[in-house]
Amino acid sequence: MASRYDRAITVFSPDGHLFQVEYAQEAVKKGSTAVGIRGTNIVVLGVEKKSVAKLQDERTVRKICALDDHVCMAFAGLTADARVVINRARVECQSHKLTVEDSVTVEYITRFIATLKQKYTQSNGRRPFGISALIVGFDDDGIPRLYQTDPSGTYHAWKANAIGRSAKTVREFLEKNYTEDAISNDNEAIKLAIRALLEVVQSGGKNIELAIIRRNQPLKMFSAKEIELQVSELEKEKEEAEKKKSKKTV
Amino acid sequence: MAATFFGEVVKAPCRAGAEDDEEEEEERRRETPEDREVRRQLARKREVRLLRRQTKASLEVALLEKYSCSRFIIAVGNNAVAFLSSFVMNSGVWEEVGCAKLWNEWCRTTDAVHMSPTEAHCVFYHLKSNPSVFGSCPKKNMQVTVLTCRHVTDYKTSESTGSLPSPFLKALKTQNFKDPVCCSLLEQPNIVHDLPAAVLSYCQVWQLPAVLYLCYTDVMKLDLLTAEAFKPVLSSRGLKGLAKNVPQSTEILRKLMTANEVQSNIYT
């Protein structure tokens, strides 16, 4: 049945599927993992960095991009589609600021991106965007936000979420470990993001990229050293926990 | 004939048969000697060749038959092969006994003789310390284990693929396989494809106990999580005792992944 209704984006199947949109969601799974966590006073985005070719400039291979001073996003899926969406979002952020003299809210820019994606699921001759995005930031009211969009054009607010390869494994980890205690402290929220990524990242800390936004502060990208520091702290904590556990059993 | 939304004309399949069947039959009967020669050459090209990789010397099938065996393990696909080579072949000394090369019209090269190792190629190894593990031809009391991967979209389910816990393992076995399987059986419609299906069918026909462990994953290239999803198989009778040092094997697998990482800029 799928093969007769999956070639044109504008055709529903008899059981109500839009196969092209569902296939676009498979394209998202080909991208590396990205995780977003909304803390009490911080929002964290962590991504699995893909290995860069020897002659490639690392700075041009980025999964985390700022849309404005107070909003940033991480994506998973088709690189070129992401570039187009990010450019449009950045222009919209500035256009909004110039028109109404206020910065965009995180929800506004998310809705803009989601509407853009939805248009491409209803247009003749165009295919959907093959990306999912995690958009984080602080609004003027000081409340942290995390939104996720997908190729169908839906968007939802989340406390913590993951997209890309093995997203389900990371989401399950977050469901078990996301507690009010875990996110009350900025450092704990960062550690939670790194721990979630380490569940699925194949080569440890050197393949992780992290960005945070604190209330009234600009986006901060962690350097490789800072991430290594966090990872080694986590490993120490894990060893200590295991020692305690073996002592208890003895 | 049917027309789609964009005006492309699509030939609808017809089970009543094509209208010009009779004319085609007559044409087929008019075969020239040239046709026969082409057919003979194709048949020669499609022959399965057995040889030793290092010396490129041909092996007779009878030579392989001297290796009788009780356990035959076959891995199809890069993740299954990575799992087997890290966990099983790194624990113990495995000796290569031969390799099978074949060519057919689906191969991308037309040169059937000098094919590169990435094309239709199957290498046979046997465990030096226990030569009864492996073999090429069916003997009684031989148990066959097949490991392979498929994309999760091949798994027939009413749920969306996003909600499936991929990678996950499913099993399919022949009637004569009486041992317990280490994961749930593949539900209906339990359809498998290609070489694993051919091996299972062969074993079913010749009443050999065989089991296929199929890993459904959403990452078809070499991936650590997918290869590790085969770990439960180590407790099965087919692979019992073959993996000696699991933590070391996991390290080897990790190194294999990083060594083989292919950079693609299309997906980030």
Short mmCIF file of C-alpha atoms in Angstrom, two decimals:
data_model
loop_
_atom_site.label_atom_id
_atom_site.label_comp_id
_atom_site.label_asym_id
_atom_site.label_seq_id
_atom_site.Cartn_x
_atom_site.Cartn_y
_atom_site.Cartn_z
CA MET A 1 0.00 0.00 0.00
CA ALA A 2 2.81 2.34 0.94
CA SER A 3 4.42 2.17 -2.49
CA ARG A 4 1.40 3.63 -4.25
CA TYR A 5 0.92 6.60 -1.93
CA ASP A 6 4.41 7.56 -0.95
CA ARG A 7 5.77 9.38 -4.00
CA ALA A 8 3.86 12.63 -3.84
CA ILE A 9 3.91 14.76 -0.72
CA THR A 10 0.40 16.01 -1.37
CA VAL A 11 -1.24 12.59 -1.41
CA PHE A 12 -2.74 10.96 1.69
CA SER A 13 -2.82 7.17 1.85
CA PRO A 14 -6.22 5.53 2.50
CA ASP A 15 -5.33 5.06 6.16
CA GLY A 16 -4.35 8.69 6.59
CA HIS A 17 -0.56 8.56 6.34
CA LEU A 18 1.58 11.18 4.68
CA PHE A 19 4.42 8.84 3.80
CA GLN A 20 6.85 11.51 2.62
CA VAL A 21 6.64 13.20 6.01
CA GLU A 22 7.25 9.89 7.76
CA TYR A 23 10.20 9.19 5.48
CA ALA A 24 11.56 12.65 6.30
CA GLN A 25 11.55 11.58 9.95
CA GLU A 26 13.81 8.67 8.94
CA ALA A 27 16.21 11.20 7.41
CA VAL A 28 16.38 12.90 10.82
CA LYS A 29 17.54 9.62 12.36
CA LYS A 30 20.57 9.66 10.06
CA GLY A 31 21.89 12.72 11.82
CA SER A 32 23.94 12.39 15.01
CA THR A 33 22.28 12.75 18.41
CA ALA A 34 21.37 16.09 19.96
CA VAL A 35 20.00 16.50 23.49
CA GLY A 36 18.33 19.52 25.10
CA ILE A 37 17.69 20.05 28.81
CA ARG A 38 15.70 22.82 30.46
CA GLY A 39 17.04 23.53 33.94
CA THR A 40 15.72 25.96 36.51
CA ASN A 41 18.26 28.67 35.66
CA ILE A 42 19.97 27.25 32.61
CA VAL A 43 19.23 25.61 29.26
CA VAL A 44 21.70 23.11 27.86
CA LEU A 45 22.21 21.76 24.35
CA GLY A 46 24.56 18.85 23.82
CA VAL A 47 25.36 17.23 20.49
CA GLU A 48 27.43 14.36 19.21
CA LYS A 49 30.04 15.92 16.99
CA LYS A 50 30.59 13.94 13.87
CA SER A 51 34.19 13.25 12.99
CA VAL A 52 35.60 15.90 10.73
CA ALA A 53 37.71 14.96 7.72
CA LYS A 54 41.42 15.78 8.07
CA LEU A 55 41.41 18.65 5.62
CA GLN A 56 38.06 20.08 6.69
CA ASP A 57 37.79 23.26 8.76
CA GLU A 58 36.11 22.17 11.98
CA ARG A 59 34.45 25.55 12.57
CA THR A 60 32.24 25.07 9.53
CA VAL A 61 30.79 21.78 10.77
CA ARG A 62 28.44 22.95 13.47
CA LYS A 63 25.28 21.43 14.89
CA ILE A 64 24.54 24.15 17.41
CA CYS A 65 23.73 27.58 15.96
CA ALA A 66 22.65 30.82 17.54
CA LEU A 67 19.48 32.29 16.08
CA ASP A 68 19.70 35.43 18.19
CA ASP A 69 21.57 36.52 21.35
CA HIS A 70 19.12 34.73 23.61
CA VAL A 71 17.99 31.79 21.42
CA CYS A 72 19.94 28.95 19.95
CA MET A 73 19.13 25.69 18.25
CA ALA A 74 20.58 22.27 17.56
CA PHE A 75 19.37 20.17 14.64
CA ALA A 76 19.60 16.62 13.35
CA GLY A 77 19.13 15.56 9.75
CA LEU A 78 19.99 17.01 6.36
CA THR A 79 22.73 19.64 6.67
CA ALA A 80 21.61 21.74 3.72
CA ASP A 81 17.99 21.85 4.88
CA ALA A 82 19.16 22.97 8.31
CA ARG A 83 21.21 25.78 6.79
CA VAL A 84 18.16 27.11 4.91
CA VAL A 85 15.91 26.94 7.98
CA ILE A 86 18.50 28.59 10.22
CA ASN A 87 19.05 31.43 7.77
CA ARG A 88 15.34 32.11 7.51
CA ALA A 89 14.95 31.99 11.29
CA ARG A 90 17.86 34.39 11.79
CA VAL A 91 16.38 36.88 9.32
CA GLU A 92 13.00 36.58 11.05
CA CYS A 93 14.58 37.28 14.45
CA GLN A 94 16.09 40.54 13.21
CA SER A 95 13.05 41.51 11.21
CA HIS A 96 10.89 41.05 14.31
CA LYS A 97 13.29 43.16 16.40
CA LEU A 98 13.26 45.97 13.87
CA THR A 99 9.51 45.89 13.41
CA VAL A 100 8.25 45.66 16.99
CA GLU A 101 11.46 46.71 18.84
CA ASP A 102 11.32 43.56 20.94
CA SER A 103 13.37 40.40 20.67
CA VAL A 104 11.51 37.29 19.58
CA THR A 105 10.23 34.92 22.22
CA VAL A 106 11.48 31.36 21.95
CA GLU A 107 7.94 30.21 21.25
CA TYR A 108 7.52 32.75 18.43
CA ILE A 109 10.61 31.69 16.54
CA THR A 110 9.76 28.02 17.09
CA ARG A 111 6.30 28.61 15.68
CA PHE A 112 7.86 30.40 12.72
CA ILE A 113 10.16 27.45 11.98
CA ALA A 114 7.34 24.96 12.47
CA THR A 115 5.03 26.91 10.14
CA LEU A 116 7.76 27.03 7.52
CA LYS A 117 8.22 23.27 7.77
CA GLN A 118 4.48 22.64 7.58
CA LYS A 119 4.18 24.72 4.39
CA TYR A 120 6.61 22.35 2.70
CA THR A 121 4.39 19.37 3.58
CA GLN A 122 1.47 20.86 1.73
CA SER A 123 3.17 22.26 -1.32
CA ASN A 124 3.14 20.83 -4.80
CA GLY A 125 6.54 19.71 -6.08
CA ARG A 126 8.44 20.40 -2.86
CA ARG A 127 9.60 17.89 -0.30
CA PRO A 128 9.50 18.35 3.49
CA PHE A 129 12.59 19.60 5.37
CA GLY A 130 14.52 16.60 6.62
CA ILE A 131 15.44 18.06 10.00
CA SER A 132 14.24 18.12 13.58
CA ALA A 133 15.33 20.98 15.77
CA LEU A 134 15.76 21.63 19.49
CA ILE A 135 15.32 25.33 20.20
CA VAL A 136 16.34 26.73 23.59
CA GLY A 137 16.52 30.13 25.18
CA PHE A 138 15.26 32.53 27.81
CA ASP A 139 12.37 34.89 27.27
CA ASP A 140 12.23 38.45 28.65
CA ASP A 141 10.26 37.14 31.60
CA GLY A 142 13.33 35.07 32.58
CA ILE A 143 11.65 31.70 32.05
CA PRO A 144 13.82 29.04 30.34
CA ARG A 145 12.29 27.31 27.30
CA LEU A 146 12.99 24.20 25.27
CA TYR A 147 11.01 23.37 22.13
CA GLN A 148 11.31 20.59 19.62
CA THR A 149 10.13 20.72 15.99
CA ASP A 150 9.98 17.86 13.48
CA PRO A 151 9.61 17.57 9.69
CA SER A 152 5.82 17.50 9.87
CA GLY A 153 5.77 21.03 11.27
CA THR A 154 4.61 20.17 14.78
CA TYR A 155 6.28 21.77 17.78
CA HIS A 156 6.04 21.05 21.47
CA ALA A 157 7.61 22.33 24.66
CA TRP A 158 9.76 19.82 26.54
CA LYS A 159 11.59 19.60 29.83
CA ALA A 160 14.24 17.47 28.17
CA ASN A 161 14.40 15.76 24.79
CA ALA A 162 16.71 14.17 22.26
CA ILE A 163 16.69 13.99 18.44
CA GLY A 164 18.72 12.18 15.81
CA ARG A 165 20.33 8.75 15.93
CA SER A 166 19.42 6.63 19.00
CA ALA A 167 17.16 9.42 20.27
CA LYS A 168 14.88 6.88 21.90
CA THR A 169 17.70 5.46 24.05
CA VAL A 170 18.67 8.95 25.20
CA ARG A 171 15.04 9.93 25.87
CA GLU A 172 14.58 6.83 28.03
CA PHE A 173 17.71 7.74 29.97
CA LEU A 174 16.37 11.26 30.49
CA GLU A 175 12.99 9.96 31.63
CA LYS A 176 14.72 7.92 34.31
CA ASN A 177 17.20 10.59 35.41
CA TYR A 178 15.49 13.94 34.95
CA THR A 179 14.49 15.01 38.45
CA GLU A 180 13.91 18.41 40.02
CA ASP A 181 17.14 17.89 41.98
CA ALA A 182 19.07 17.04 38.85
CA ILE A 183 18.21 20.32 37.17
CA SER A 184 18.08 22.72 40.10
CA ASN A 185 21.85 23.17 39.98
CA ASP A 186 23.42 24.47 36.71
CA ASN A 187 26.32 22.08 36.94
CA GLU A 188 24.02 19.11 37.51
CA ALA A 189 21.97 20.00 34.42
CA ILE A 190 25.18 20.12 32.33
CA LYS A 191 26.29 16.76 33.75
CA LEU A 192 22.89 15.25 32.96
CA ALA A 193 23.20 16.34 29.32
CA ILE A 194 26.70 14.85 29.06
CA ARG A 195 25.64 11.61 30.77
CA ALA A 196 22.69 11.30 28.38
CA LEU A 197 24.97 11.74 25.37
CA LEU A 198 27.57 9.32 26.68
CA GLU A 199 24.89 6.61 26.54
CA VAL A 200 25.10 6.67 22.77
CA VAL A 201 28.25 8.55 21.74
CA GLN A 202 30.81 6.07 20.58
CA SER A 203 34.10 7.70 21.42
CA GLY A 204 33.52 9.58 24.67
CA GLY A 205 34.04 13.23 25.58
CA LYS A 206 36.08 14.27 22.56
CA ASN A 207 33.07 13.79 20.31
CA ILE A 208 30.70 15.94 22.35
CA GLU A 209 29.89 19.61 21.84
CA LEU A 210 28.00 21.57 24.49
CA ALA A 211 26.33 24.96 24.62
CA ILE A 212 24.52 26.65 27.50
CA ILE A 213 22.48 29.79 28.00
CA ARG A 214 22.11 31.23 31.49
CA ARG A 215 19.49 33.83 32.40
CA ASN A 216 20.49 37.28 31.03
CA GLN A 217 23.71 35.91 29.62
CA PRO A 218 24.70 35.20 26.04
CA LEU A 219 25.24 31.77 24.54
CA LYS A 220 28.35 30.01 25.81
CA MET A 221 29.99 27.20 23.81
CA PHE A 222 32.12 24.86 25.91
CA SER A 223 35.67 24.27 24.78
CA ALA A 224 36.99 20.74 24.33
CA LYS A 225 38.99 21.09 27.59
CA GLU A 226 35.95 22.12 29.60
CA ILE A 227 34.00 19.16 28.27
CA GLU A 228 36.86 16.77 29.06
CA LEU A 229 36.89 18.18 32.59
CA GLN A 230 33.20 17.50 33.02
CA VAL A 231 33.55 14.00 31.56
CA SER A 232 36.45 13.13 33.88
CA GLU A 233 34.47 14.46 36.88
CA LEU A 234 31.58 12.24 35.83
CA GLU A 235 33.86 9.24 35.52
CA LYS A 236 35.26 9.88 39.02
CA GLU A 237 31.75 10.11 40.43
CA LYS A 238 30.83 6.86 38.67
CA GLU A 239 33.87 5.07 40.10
CA GLU A 240 33.10 6.32 43.61
CA ALA A 241 29.50 5.19 43.29
CA GLU A 242 30.67 1.76 42.16
CA LYS A 243 33.14 1.50 45.07
CA LYS A 244 30.38 2.36 47.50
CA LYS A 245 28.16 -0.26 45.92
CA SER A 246 30.82 -2.98 46.13
CA LYS A 247 31.51 -2.03 49.78
CA LYS A 248 27.83 -2.40 50.58
CA THR A 249 27.63 -5.85 48.99
CA VAL A 250 30.78 -7.00 50.82
CA MET B 1 -2.64 1.83 -17.43
CA ALA B 2 -3.02 4.39 -14.69
CA ALA B 3 -2.16 8.06 -14.41
CA THR B 4 -0.79 9.66 -11.27
CA PHE B 5 -1.37 13.16 -9.94
CA PHE B 6 1.58 14.58 -11.86
CA GLY B 7 0.46 13.08 -15.14
CA GLU B 8 3.03 10.28 -15.26
CA VAL B 9 1.65 7.16 -16.85
CA VAL B 10 2.15 3.98 -14.88
CA LYS B 11 1.56 0.50 -16.19
CA ALA B 12 -0.77 -1.26 -13.76
CA PRO B 13 0.16 -4.91 -13.08
CA CYS B 14 -2.29 -7.33 -14.70
CA ARG B 15 -2.70 -10.90 -13.47
CA ALA B 16 -4.66 -12.00 -16.49
CA GLY B 17 -1.44 -11.99 -18.50
CA ALA B 18 -0.16 -9.65 -21.20
CA GLU B 19 -2.07 -9.32 -24.47
CA ASP B 20 0.87 -10.21 -26.69
CA ASP B 21 1.82 -13.46 -24.96
CA GLU B 22 1.64 -15.71 -28.01
CA GLU B 23 3.98 -13.60 -30.12
CA GLU B 24 6.58 -13.58 -27.35
CA GLU B 25 6.47 -17.39 -27.12
CA GLU B 26 7.29 -17.75 -30.81
CA GLU B 27 10.21 -15.33 -30.58
CA ARG B 28 11.66 -17.25 -27.70
CA ARG B 29 11.67 -20.50 -29.68
CA ARG B 30 13.70 -18.86 -32.46
CA GLU B 31 17.03 -19.07 -30.56
CA THR B 32 20.21 -18.69 -32.58
CA PRO B 33 23.58 -20.38 -31.87
CA GLU B 34 24.77 -16.92 -30.90
CA ASP B 35 22.16 -16.74 -28.15
CA ARG B 36 23.20 -20.16 -26.93
CA GLU B 37 26.87 -19.10 -26.79
CA VAL B 38 26.01 -15.94 -24.83
CA ARG B 39 23.95 -18.01 -22.41
CA ARG B 40 26.82 -20.48 -21.95
CA GLN B 41 29.29 -17.66 -21.22
CA LEU B 42 26.93 -16.11 -18.69
CA ALA B 43 26.52 -19.46 -16.96
CA ARG B 44 30.32 -19.81 -16.73
CA LYS B 45 30.61 -16.28 -15.29
CA ARG B 46 27.95 -17.04 -12.70
CA GLU B 47 29.74 -20.13 -11.36
CA VAL B 48 30.68 -19.92 -7.70
CA ARG B 49 34.47 -19.99 -7.32
CA LEU B 50 36.17 -21.37 -4.22
CA LEU B 51 39.76 -20.37 -3.57
CA ARG B 52 42.41 -19.59 -1.00
CA ARG B 53 42.73 -15.82 -0.72
CA GLN B 54 46.50 -15.64 -0.16
CA THR B 55 47.55 -18.02 -2.92
CA LYS B 56 44.49 -17.50 -5.15
CA ALA B 57 44.63 -21.24 -5.72
CA SER B 58 41.28 -22.84 -6.42
CA LEU B 59 39.78 -25.15 -3.90
CA GLU B 60 37.72 -28.14 -4.72
CA VAL B 61 34.49 -28.38 -2.82
CA ALA B 62 35.56 -31.87 -1.74
CA LEU B 63 38.55 -30.33 0.09
CA LEU B 64 36.22 -28.18 2.15
CA GLU B 65 34.03 -31.18 2.86
CA LYS B 66 36.82 -32.72 4.93
CA TYR B 67 36.11 -30.06 7.56
CA SER B 68 33.16 -31.67 9.27
CA CYS B 69 31.50 -29.47 11.77
CA SER B 70 28.85 -29.19 14.41
CA ARG B 71 28.36 -25.44 14.48
CA PHE B 72 28.13 -23.18 11.45
CA ILE B 73 27.93 -19.47 12.06
CA ILE B 74 27.32 -17.04 9.26
CA ALA B 75 27.27 -13.26 9.58
CA VAL B 76 25.75 -11.13 6.83
CA GLY B 77 26.20 -7.37 6.75
CA ASN B 78 28.77 -5.05 8.28
CA ASN B 79 27.40 -4.83 11.83
CA ALA B 80 26.94 -8.60 12.17
CA VAL B 81 30.44 -9.18 10.79
CA ALA B 82 31.90 -6.55 13.15
CA PHE B 83 30.22 -8.26 16.12
CA LEU B 84 31.42 -11.70 15.13
CA SER B 85 34.98 -10.62 14.43
CA SER B 86 35.31 -8.63 17.71
CA PHE B 87 33.59 -11.02 20.08
CA VAL B 88 34.12 -14.45 18.60
CA MET B 89 37.06 -14.34 16.23
CA ASN B 90 39.23 -12.34 18.61
CA SER B 91 38.80 -14.97 21.33
CA GLY B 92 40.73 -17.90 19.94
CA VAL B 93 42.72 -18.62 16.84
CA TRP B 94 40.67 -18.81 13.70
CA GLU B 95 42.26 -20.09 10.54
CA GLU B 96 41.04 -19.09 7.12
CA VAL B 97 40.25 -22.16 5.07
CA GLY B 98 38.91 -20.63 1.92
CA CYS B 99 36.77 -18.03 0.29
CA ALA B 100 33.86 -18.11 -2.12
CA LYS B 101 33.48 -15.57 -4.88
CA LEU B 102 30.48 -15.20 -7.10
CA TRP B 103 29.25 -12.87 -9.79
CA ASN B 104 25.82 -12.25 -11.22
CA GLU B 105 24.13 -9.57 -13.25
CA TRP B 106 23.41 -7.45 -10.19
CA CYS B 107 27.15 -6.94 -9.52
CA ARG B 108 28.38 -3.51 -10.48
CA THR B 109 31.43 -4.83 -12.27
CA THR B 110 31.38 -6.86 -15.47
CA ASP B 111 34.73 -8.47 -14.70
CA ALA B 112 33.92 -11.67 -12.85
CA VAL B 113 37.53 -12.72 -12.34
CA HIS B 114 39.20 -9.77 -10.65
CA MET B 115 36.59 -8.65 -8.18
CA SER B 116 37.60 -6.55 -5.20
CA PRO B 117 36.99 -7.91 -1.69
CA THR B 118 34.06 -5.57 -1.20
CA GLU B 119 32.02 -7.45 -3.78
CA ALA B 120 30.18 -10.76 -3.44
CA HIS B 121 32.71 -12.45 -1.27
CA CYS B 122 32.41 -14.93 1.55
CA VAL B 123 35.35 -16.04 3.69
CA PHE B 124 35.34 -19.32 5.64
CA TYR B 125 37.21 -19.66 8.92
CA HIS B 126 37.54 -22.52 11.32
CA LEU B 127 38.54 -22.51 14.99
CA LYS B 128 41.96 -24.17 15.32
CA SER B 129 41.40 -25.31 18.89
CA ASN B 130 38.01 -26.84 18.10
CA PRO B 131 37.81 -27.72 14.42
CA SER B 132 34.24 -28.88 14.74
CA VAL B 133 33.13 -25.23 14.74
CA PHE B 134 32.41 -24.35 11.12
CA GLY B 135 31.98 -26.15 7.86
CA SER B 136 30.66 -25.63 4.39
CA CYS B 137 28.30 -28.46 3.68
CA PRO B 138 25.42 -29.86 5.64
CA LYS B 139 26.15 -32.75 7.91
CA LYS B 140 23.79 -34.25 10.44
CA ASN B 141 24.03 -32.81 13.97
CA MET B 142 25.21 -29.50 12.55
CA GLN B 143 23.56 -26.40 13.93
CA VAL B 144 23.49 -23.22 11.85
CA THR B 145 23.37 -19.71 13.30
CA VAL B 146 22.88 -16.72 11.02
CA LEU B 147 23.36 -13.12 12.15
CA THR B 148 22.20 -10.18 10.10
CA CYS B 149 20.81 -6.64 10.25
CA ARG B 150 17.86 -4.95 8.58
CA HIS B 151 16.58 -1.42 8.73
CA VAL B 152 13.83 -0.92 11.30
CA THR B 153 11.42 0.24 8.58
CA ASP B 154 11.41 -3.37 7.33
CA TYR B 155 9.83 -4.48 10.59
CA LYS B 156 6.12 -4.84 9.99
CA THR B 157 4.20 -3.22 12.79
CA SER B 158 1.26 -0.91 13.25
CA GLU B 159 3.35 1.28 15.57
CA SER B 160 5.39 4.15 14.17
CA THR B 161 9.10 3.34 13.82
CA GLY B 162 9.90 6.22 16.13
CA SER B 163 8.42 4.35 19.07
CA LEU B 164 10.35 1.11 18.49
CA PRO B 165 13.29 0.45 20.83
CA SER B 166 15.83 0.05 18.02
CA PRO B 167 18.21 -1.63 17.81
CA PHE B 168 16.39 -4.82 18.85
CA LEU B 169 16.81 -8.51 18.13
CA LYS B 170 14.28 -10.92 16.65
CA ALA B 171 14.69 -14.60 15.85
CA LEU B 172 13.44 -16.96 13.18
CA LYS B 173 14.16 -20.70 13.33
CA THR B 174 13.65 -23.90 11.35
CA GLN B 175 11.40 -26.71 12.49
CA ASN B 176 14.32 -28.84 13.70
CA PHE B 177 15.78 -26.15 15.93
CA LYS B 178 14.76 -27.20 19.43
CA ASP B 179 17.02 -25.03 21.62
CA PRO B 180 15.67 -21.92 23.32
CA VAL B 181 16.23 -18.68 21.40
CA CYS B 182 17.72 -15.70 23.23
CA CYS B 183 15.16 -13.16 22.10
CA SER B 184 11.53 -13.08 20.96
CA LEU B 185 10.53 -14.65 17.67
CA LEU B 186 9.78 -12.48 14.66
CA GLU B 187 6.05 -11.86 14.55
CA GLN B 188 3.80 -12.30 11.52
CA PRO B 189 4.30 -11.32 8.70
CA ASN B 190 7.70 -12.84 9.44
CA ILE B 191 9.41 -12.25 6.13
CA VAL B 192 13.18 -12.20 5.71
CA HIS B 193 15.18 -11.51 2.57
CA ASP B 194 18.35 -12.32 0.66
CA LEU B 195 21.12 -14.65 1.84
CA PRO B 196 19.81 -15.28 5.38
CA ALA B 197 16.44 -16.29 3.89
CA ALA B 198 18.18 -18.60 1.42
CA VAL B 199 20.23 -20.23 4.21
CA LEU B 200 17.16 -20.74 6.41
CA SER B 201 15.15 -22.18 3.52
CA TYR B 202 17.97 -24.57 2.68
CA CYS B 203 18.21 -25.68 6.30
CA GLN B 204 14.44 -26.14 6.55
CA VAL B 205 14.38 -28.27 3.39
CA TRP B 206 17.32 -30.43 4.55
CA GLN B 207 15.90 -30.59 8.09
CA LEU B 208 18.89 -28.91 9.72
CA PRO B 209 18.45 -27.01 12.97
CA ALA B 210 19.05 -23.37 12.11
CA VAL B 211 18.29 -20.04 13.74
CA LEU B 212 18.46 -16.53 12.28
CA TYR B 213 19.07 -13.61 14.65
CA LEU B 214 17.91 -10.46 12.96
CA CYS B 215 18.81 -7.07 14.40
CA TYR B 216 16.46 -4.26 13.42
CA THR B 217 18.28 -0.96 13.58
CA ASP B 218 17.90 2.55 12.27
CA VAL B 219 21.62 2.88 11.57
CA MET B 220 22.63 0.64 8.70
CA LYS B 221 26.26 1.70 8.60
CA LEU B 222 28.82 0.36 11.12
CA ASP B 223 27.49 1.36 14.54
CA LEU B 224 28.49 0.36 18.07
CA LEU B 225 24.97 0.13 19.51
CA THR B 226 23.80 -2.06 16.64
CA ALA B 227 26.75 -4.44 16.83
CA GLU B 228 26.36 -4.66 20.62
CA ALA B 229 22.68 -5.53 20.19
CA PHE B 230 23.87 -9.02 19.17
CA LYS B 231 25.36 -9.65 22.64
CA PRO B 232 22.46 -11.85 23.88
CA VAL B 233 23.36 -14.32 21.10
CA LEU B 234 26.62 -15.13 22.93
CA SER B 235 24.60 -17.17 25.43
CA SER B 236 22.99 -19.32 22.70
CA ARG B 237 24.20 -22.86 22.02
CA GLY B 238 25.53 -21.86 18.62
CA LEU B 239 28.02 -19.37 20.06
CA LYS B 240 28.45 -20.68 23.60
CA GLY B 241 32.01 -20.65 24.84
CA LEU B 242 33.34 -18.88 21.77
CA ALA B 243 33.55 -15.37 23.25
CA LYS B 244 36.16 -15.43 25.98
CA ASN B 245 36.80 -11.82 27.00
CA VAL B 246 33.75 -9.63 26.59
CA PRO B 247 35.18 -6.28 27.88
CA GLN B 248 38.23 -6.67 25.65
CA SER B 249 36.00 -7.53 22.69
CA THR B 250 33.91 -4.41 23.34
CA GLU B 251 37.13 -2.35 23.17
CA ILE B 252 38.09 -4.01 19.89
CA LEU B 253 34.64 -3.29 18.49
CA ARG B 254 34.92 0.35 19.55
CA LYS B 255 38.29 0.65 17.75
CA LEU B 256 36.82 -0.97 14.65
CA MET B 257 34.05 1.62 14.63
CA THR B 258 36.38 4.59 14.88
CA ALA B 259 38.73 3.14 12.26
CA ASN B 260 35.88 2.72 9.81
CA GLU B 261 34.00 5.95 10.34
CA VAL B 262 32.93 7.29 6.98
CA GLN B 263 32.52 11.03 6.79
CA SER B 264 29.42 12.20 5.00
CA ASN B 265 28.40 15.82 4.85
CA ILE B 266 24.82 15.25 3.82
CA TYR B 267 23.55 14.47 7.31
CA THR B 268 24.64 16.25 10.47
#
